[in-house]
mmCIF file of C-alpha atoms in Angstrom:
data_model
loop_
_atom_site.group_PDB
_atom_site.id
_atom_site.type_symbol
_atom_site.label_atom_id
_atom_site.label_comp_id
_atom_site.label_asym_id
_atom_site.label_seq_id
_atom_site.Cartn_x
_atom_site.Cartn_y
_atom_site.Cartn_z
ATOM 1 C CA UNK A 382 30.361 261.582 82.553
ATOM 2 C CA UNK A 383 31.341 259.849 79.122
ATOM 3 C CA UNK A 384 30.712 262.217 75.345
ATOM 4 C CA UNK A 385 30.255 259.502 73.122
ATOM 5 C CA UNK A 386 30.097 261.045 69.397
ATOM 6 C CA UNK A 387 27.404 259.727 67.163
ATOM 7 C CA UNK A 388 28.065 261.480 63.923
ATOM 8 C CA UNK A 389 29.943 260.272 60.456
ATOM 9 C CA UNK A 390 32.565 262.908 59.368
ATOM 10 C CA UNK A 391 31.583 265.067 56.393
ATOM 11 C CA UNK A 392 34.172 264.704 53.837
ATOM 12 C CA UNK A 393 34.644 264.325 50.195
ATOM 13 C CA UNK A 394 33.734 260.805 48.444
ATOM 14 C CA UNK A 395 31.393 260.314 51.474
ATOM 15 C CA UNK A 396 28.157 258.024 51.196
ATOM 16 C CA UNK A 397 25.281 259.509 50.113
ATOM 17 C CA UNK A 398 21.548 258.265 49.557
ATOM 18 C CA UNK A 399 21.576 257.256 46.023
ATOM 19 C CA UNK A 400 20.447 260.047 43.536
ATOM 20 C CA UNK A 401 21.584 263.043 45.397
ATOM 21 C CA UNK A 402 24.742 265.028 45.140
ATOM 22 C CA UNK A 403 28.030 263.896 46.793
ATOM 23 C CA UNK A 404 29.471 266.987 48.820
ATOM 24 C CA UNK A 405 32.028 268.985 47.201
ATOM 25 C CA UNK A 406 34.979 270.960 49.238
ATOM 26 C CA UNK A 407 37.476 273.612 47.802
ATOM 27 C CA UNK A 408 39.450 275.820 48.757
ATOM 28 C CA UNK A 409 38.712 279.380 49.351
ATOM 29 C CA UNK A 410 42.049 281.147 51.060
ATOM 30 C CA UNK A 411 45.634 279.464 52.439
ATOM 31 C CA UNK A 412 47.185 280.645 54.956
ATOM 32 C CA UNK A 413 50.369 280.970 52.976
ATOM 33 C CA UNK A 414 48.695 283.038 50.421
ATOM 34 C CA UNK A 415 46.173 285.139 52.408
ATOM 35 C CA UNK A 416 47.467 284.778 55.920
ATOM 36 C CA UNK A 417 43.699 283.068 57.006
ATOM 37 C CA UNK A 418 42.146 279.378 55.851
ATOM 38 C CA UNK A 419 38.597 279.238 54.550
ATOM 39 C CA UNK A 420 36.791 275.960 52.757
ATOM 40 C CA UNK A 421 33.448 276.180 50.789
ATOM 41 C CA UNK A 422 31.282 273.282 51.147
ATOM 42 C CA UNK A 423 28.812 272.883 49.025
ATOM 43 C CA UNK A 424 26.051 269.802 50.196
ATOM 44 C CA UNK A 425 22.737 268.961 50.677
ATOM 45 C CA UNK A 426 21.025 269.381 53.736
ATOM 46 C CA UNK A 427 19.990 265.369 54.151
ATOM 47 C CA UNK A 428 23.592 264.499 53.790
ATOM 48 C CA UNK A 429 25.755 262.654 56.649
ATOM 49 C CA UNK A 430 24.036 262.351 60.303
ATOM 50 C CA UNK A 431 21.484 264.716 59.796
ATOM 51 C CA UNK A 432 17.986 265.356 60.529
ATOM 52 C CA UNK A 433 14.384 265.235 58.886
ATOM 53 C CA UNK A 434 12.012 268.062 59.904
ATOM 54 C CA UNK A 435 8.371 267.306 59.026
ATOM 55 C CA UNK A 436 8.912 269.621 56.131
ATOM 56 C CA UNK A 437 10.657 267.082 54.365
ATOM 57 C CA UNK A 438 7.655 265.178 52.917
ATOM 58 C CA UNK A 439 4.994 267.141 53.785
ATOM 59 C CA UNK A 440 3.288 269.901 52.628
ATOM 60 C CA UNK A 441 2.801 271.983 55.491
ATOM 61 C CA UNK A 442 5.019 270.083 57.802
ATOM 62 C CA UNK A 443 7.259 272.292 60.283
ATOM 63 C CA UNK A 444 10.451 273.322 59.416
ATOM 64 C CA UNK A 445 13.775 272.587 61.962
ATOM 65 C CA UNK A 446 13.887 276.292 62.518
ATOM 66 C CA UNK A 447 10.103 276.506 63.677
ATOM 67 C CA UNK A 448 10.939 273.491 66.105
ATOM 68 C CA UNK A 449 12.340 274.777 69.956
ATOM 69 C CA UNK A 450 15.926 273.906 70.698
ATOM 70 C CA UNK A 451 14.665 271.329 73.289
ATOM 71 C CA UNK A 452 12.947 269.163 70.656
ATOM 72 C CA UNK A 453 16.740 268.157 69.895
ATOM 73 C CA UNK A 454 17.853 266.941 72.781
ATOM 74 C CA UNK A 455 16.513 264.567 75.887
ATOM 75 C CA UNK A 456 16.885 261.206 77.070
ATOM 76 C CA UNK A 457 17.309 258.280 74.875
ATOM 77 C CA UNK A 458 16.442 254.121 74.773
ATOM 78 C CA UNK A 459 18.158 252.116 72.391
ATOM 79 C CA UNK A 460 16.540 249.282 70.386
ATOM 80 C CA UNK A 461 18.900 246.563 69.313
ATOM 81 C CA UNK A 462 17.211 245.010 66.207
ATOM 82 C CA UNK A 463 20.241 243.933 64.680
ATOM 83 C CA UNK A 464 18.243 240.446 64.709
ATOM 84 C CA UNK A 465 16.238 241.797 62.077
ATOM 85 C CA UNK A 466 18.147 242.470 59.440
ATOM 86 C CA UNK A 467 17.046 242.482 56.132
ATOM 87 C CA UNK A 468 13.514 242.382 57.842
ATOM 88 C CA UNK A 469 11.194 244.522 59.601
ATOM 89 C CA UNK A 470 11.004 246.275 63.038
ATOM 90 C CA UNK A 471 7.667 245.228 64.331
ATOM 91 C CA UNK A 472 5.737 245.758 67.229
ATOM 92 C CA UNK A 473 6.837 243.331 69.134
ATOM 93 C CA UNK A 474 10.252 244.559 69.185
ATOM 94 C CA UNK A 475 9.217 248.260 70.249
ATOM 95 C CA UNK A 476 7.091 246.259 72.766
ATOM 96 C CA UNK A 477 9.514 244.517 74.806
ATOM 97 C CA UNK A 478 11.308 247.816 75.636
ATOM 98 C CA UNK A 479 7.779 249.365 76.750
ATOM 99 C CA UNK A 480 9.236 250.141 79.868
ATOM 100 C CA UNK A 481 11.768 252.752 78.442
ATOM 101 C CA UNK A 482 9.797 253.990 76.134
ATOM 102 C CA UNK A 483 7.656 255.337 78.365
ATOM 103 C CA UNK A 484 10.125 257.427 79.982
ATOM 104 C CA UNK A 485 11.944 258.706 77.101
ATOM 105 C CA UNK A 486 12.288 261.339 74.287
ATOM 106 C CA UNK A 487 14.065 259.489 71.544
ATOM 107 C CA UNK A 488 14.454 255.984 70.644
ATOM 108 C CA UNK A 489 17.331 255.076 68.741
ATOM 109 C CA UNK A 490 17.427 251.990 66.659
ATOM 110 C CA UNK A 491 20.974 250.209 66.355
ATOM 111 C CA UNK A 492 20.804 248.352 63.703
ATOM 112 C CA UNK A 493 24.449 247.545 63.563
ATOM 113 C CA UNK A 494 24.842 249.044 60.007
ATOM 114 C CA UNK A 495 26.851 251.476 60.380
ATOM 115 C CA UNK A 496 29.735 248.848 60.342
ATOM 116 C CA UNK A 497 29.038 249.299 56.405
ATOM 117 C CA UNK A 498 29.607 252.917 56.256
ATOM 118 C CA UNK A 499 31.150 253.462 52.865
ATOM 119 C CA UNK A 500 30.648 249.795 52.008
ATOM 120 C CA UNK A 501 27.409 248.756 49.369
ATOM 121 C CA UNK A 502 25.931 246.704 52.118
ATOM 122 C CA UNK A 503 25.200 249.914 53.544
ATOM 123 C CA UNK A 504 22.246 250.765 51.154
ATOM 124 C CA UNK A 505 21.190 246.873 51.083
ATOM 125 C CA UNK A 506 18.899 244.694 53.542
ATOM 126 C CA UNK A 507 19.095 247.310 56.971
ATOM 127 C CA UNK A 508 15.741 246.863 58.852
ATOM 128 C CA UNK A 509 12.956 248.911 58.893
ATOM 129 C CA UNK A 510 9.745 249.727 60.479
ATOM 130 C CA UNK A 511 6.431 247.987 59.718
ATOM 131 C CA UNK A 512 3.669 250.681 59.105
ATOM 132 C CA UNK A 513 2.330 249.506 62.568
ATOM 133 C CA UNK A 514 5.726 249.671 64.371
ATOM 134 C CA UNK A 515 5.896 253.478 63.510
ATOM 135 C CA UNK A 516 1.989 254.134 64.407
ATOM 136 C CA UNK A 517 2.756 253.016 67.580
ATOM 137 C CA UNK A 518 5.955 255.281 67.963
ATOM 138 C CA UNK A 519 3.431 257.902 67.785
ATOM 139 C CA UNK A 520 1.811 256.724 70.928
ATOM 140 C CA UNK A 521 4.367 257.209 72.919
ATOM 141 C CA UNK A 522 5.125 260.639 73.245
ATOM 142 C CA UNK A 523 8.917 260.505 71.972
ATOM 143 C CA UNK A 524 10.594 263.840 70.535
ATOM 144 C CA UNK A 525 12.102 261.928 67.408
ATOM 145 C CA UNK A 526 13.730 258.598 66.635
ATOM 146 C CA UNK A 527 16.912 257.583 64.841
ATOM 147 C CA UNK A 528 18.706 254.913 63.221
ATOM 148 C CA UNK A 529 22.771 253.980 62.175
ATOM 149 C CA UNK A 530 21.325 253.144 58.924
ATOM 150 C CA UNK A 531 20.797 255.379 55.680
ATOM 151 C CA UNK A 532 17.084 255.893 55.728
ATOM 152 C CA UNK A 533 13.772 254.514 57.668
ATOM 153 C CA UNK A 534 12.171 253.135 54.709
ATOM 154 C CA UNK A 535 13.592 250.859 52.074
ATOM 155 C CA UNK A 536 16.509 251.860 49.820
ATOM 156 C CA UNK A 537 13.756 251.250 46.498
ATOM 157 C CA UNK A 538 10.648 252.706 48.491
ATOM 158 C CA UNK A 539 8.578 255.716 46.472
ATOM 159 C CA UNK A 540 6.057 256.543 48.939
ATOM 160 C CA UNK A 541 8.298 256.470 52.265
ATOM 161 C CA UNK A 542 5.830 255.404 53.886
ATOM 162 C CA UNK A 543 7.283 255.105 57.148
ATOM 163 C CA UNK A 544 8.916 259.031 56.441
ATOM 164 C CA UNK A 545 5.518 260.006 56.154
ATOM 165 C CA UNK A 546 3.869 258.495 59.317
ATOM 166 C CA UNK A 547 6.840 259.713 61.789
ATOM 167 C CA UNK A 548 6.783 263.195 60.240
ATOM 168 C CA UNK A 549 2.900 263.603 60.222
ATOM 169 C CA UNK A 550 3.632 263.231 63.806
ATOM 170 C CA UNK A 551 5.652 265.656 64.246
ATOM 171 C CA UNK A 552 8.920 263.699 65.039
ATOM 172 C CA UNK A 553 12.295 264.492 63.985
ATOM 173 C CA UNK A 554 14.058 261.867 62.229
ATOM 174 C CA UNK A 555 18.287 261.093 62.611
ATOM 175 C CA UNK A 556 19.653 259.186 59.825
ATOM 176 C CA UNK A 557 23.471 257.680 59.567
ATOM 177 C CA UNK A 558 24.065 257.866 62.957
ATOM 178 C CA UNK A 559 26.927 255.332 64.447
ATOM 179 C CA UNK A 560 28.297 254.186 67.666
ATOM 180 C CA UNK A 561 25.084 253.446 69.159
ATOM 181 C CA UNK A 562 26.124 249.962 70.523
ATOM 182 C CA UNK A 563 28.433 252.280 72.824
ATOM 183 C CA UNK A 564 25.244 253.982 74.308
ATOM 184 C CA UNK A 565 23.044 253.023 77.148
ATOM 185 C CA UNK A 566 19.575 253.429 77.304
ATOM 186 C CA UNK A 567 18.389 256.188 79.796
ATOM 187 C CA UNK A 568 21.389 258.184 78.622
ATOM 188 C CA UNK A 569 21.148 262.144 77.502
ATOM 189 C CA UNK A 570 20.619 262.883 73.878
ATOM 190 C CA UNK A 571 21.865 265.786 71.372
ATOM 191 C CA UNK A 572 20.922 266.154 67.857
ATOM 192 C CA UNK A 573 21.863 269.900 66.884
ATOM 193 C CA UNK A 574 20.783 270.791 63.680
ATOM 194 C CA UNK A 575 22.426 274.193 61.944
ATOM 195 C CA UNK A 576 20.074 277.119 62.625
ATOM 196 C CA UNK A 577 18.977 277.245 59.046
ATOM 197 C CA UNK A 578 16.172 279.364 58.090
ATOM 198 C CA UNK A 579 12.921 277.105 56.153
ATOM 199 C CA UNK A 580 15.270 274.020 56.400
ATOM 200 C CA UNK A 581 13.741 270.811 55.528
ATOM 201 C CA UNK A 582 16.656 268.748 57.154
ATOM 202 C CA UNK A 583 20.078 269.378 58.556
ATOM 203 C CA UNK A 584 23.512 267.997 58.880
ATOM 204 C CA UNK A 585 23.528 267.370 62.742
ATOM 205 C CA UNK A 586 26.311 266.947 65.503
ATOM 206 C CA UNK A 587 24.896 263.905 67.104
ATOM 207 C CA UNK A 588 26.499 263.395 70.826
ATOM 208 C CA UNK A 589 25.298 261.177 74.048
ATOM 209 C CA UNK A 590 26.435 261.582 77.661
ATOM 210 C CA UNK A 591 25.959 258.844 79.921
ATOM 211 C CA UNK A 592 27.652 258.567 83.377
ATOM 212 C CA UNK A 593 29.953 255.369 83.830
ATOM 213 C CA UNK A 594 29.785 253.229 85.994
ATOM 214 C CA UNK A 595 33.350 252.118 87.920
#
């Protein structure tokens, strides 16, 4: 069985989505003066590979800490729409994997852009879903859906549209999440959020398993 890591290190002069606070670390005690380490970090809680509860745009949308633990894990397909970059994730590209979809609890989209990561192309021209594209997520009975890009709607977008459908149906969302062209679909799925109380998102430690084949 292969652990294949999905998550961007938290660190200082990290990206962030444009308008919210970089994370700041300092430190607390040394070891040479105290005789123990401790760091404060003080961040956001949409910052790095984290998750979106339903909470996060709406109203009366359920927070991470009202979700079960096993609405953060399960098996996963992965959509390679790196052909549609600067585009749109339609349909038809969530249609020809209709065979996994039906058997899984999270699709993950690998877009290929988190080869950017702490480049500007990372906040330009990643796909996204067409208002269709994430109705008919909803259809198929999927725990949440991710991406290895900075957001599920456009960089400019005001309404998040797309935000707004996949919450109202109740799936979590993974943002920044890397590696994915390392993952199989059908493989196991982990997206453990900090057991924050009311928390409209979460820095997550994003993971796959997947048994190799030799």
């Amino acid at each position: 069985m292969r652990m294949i890591d999905l998550s961007q290190p938290l660190h200082e002069g990290m990206p962030v989505y444009p308008g919210t606070p970089a994370p700041v670390f300092s430190t607390v005690t040394t070891v040479e003066n105290h005789g123990y380490r401790v760091k404060k970090i003080s961040m956001n809680t949409h910052v790095g590979t984290h998750m979106d509860a339903p909470a996060h745009m709406l109203a009366q949308g359920k927070t991470l800490d009202a979700l079960p633990l096993e609405r953060f894990m399960g098996r996963a397909a992965i959509v390679d729409v790196r052909a549609c970059a600067g585009g749109a994730i339609g349909v038809k590209d969530l249609q020809a994997e209709e065979e996994w979809l039906a058997q899984v609890d999270f699709v993950l989209f690998w877009t290929g852009w988190s080869r950017y990561w702490g480049q500007e192309q990372y906040l330009r021209q990643y796909p996204v879903l067409t208002a269709e594209a994430a109705s008919y997520l909803g259809k198929c009975q999927l725990k949440g859906v991710g991406i290895d890009a900075i957001s599920f709607d456009a960089i400019d977008s005001k309404a998040f549209e797309i935000h707004q459908q996949l919450l109202a149906q109740e799936l979590v969302l993974i943002e920044n999440l890397t590696r994915l062209e390392e993952v199989q679909s059908g493989a196991n799925f982990f997206a453990l959020p900090l057991p924050l109380s009311g928390a409209d998102g979460s820095p997550v430690r994003a993971f796959a398993s997947q048994t190799e084949v030799i």
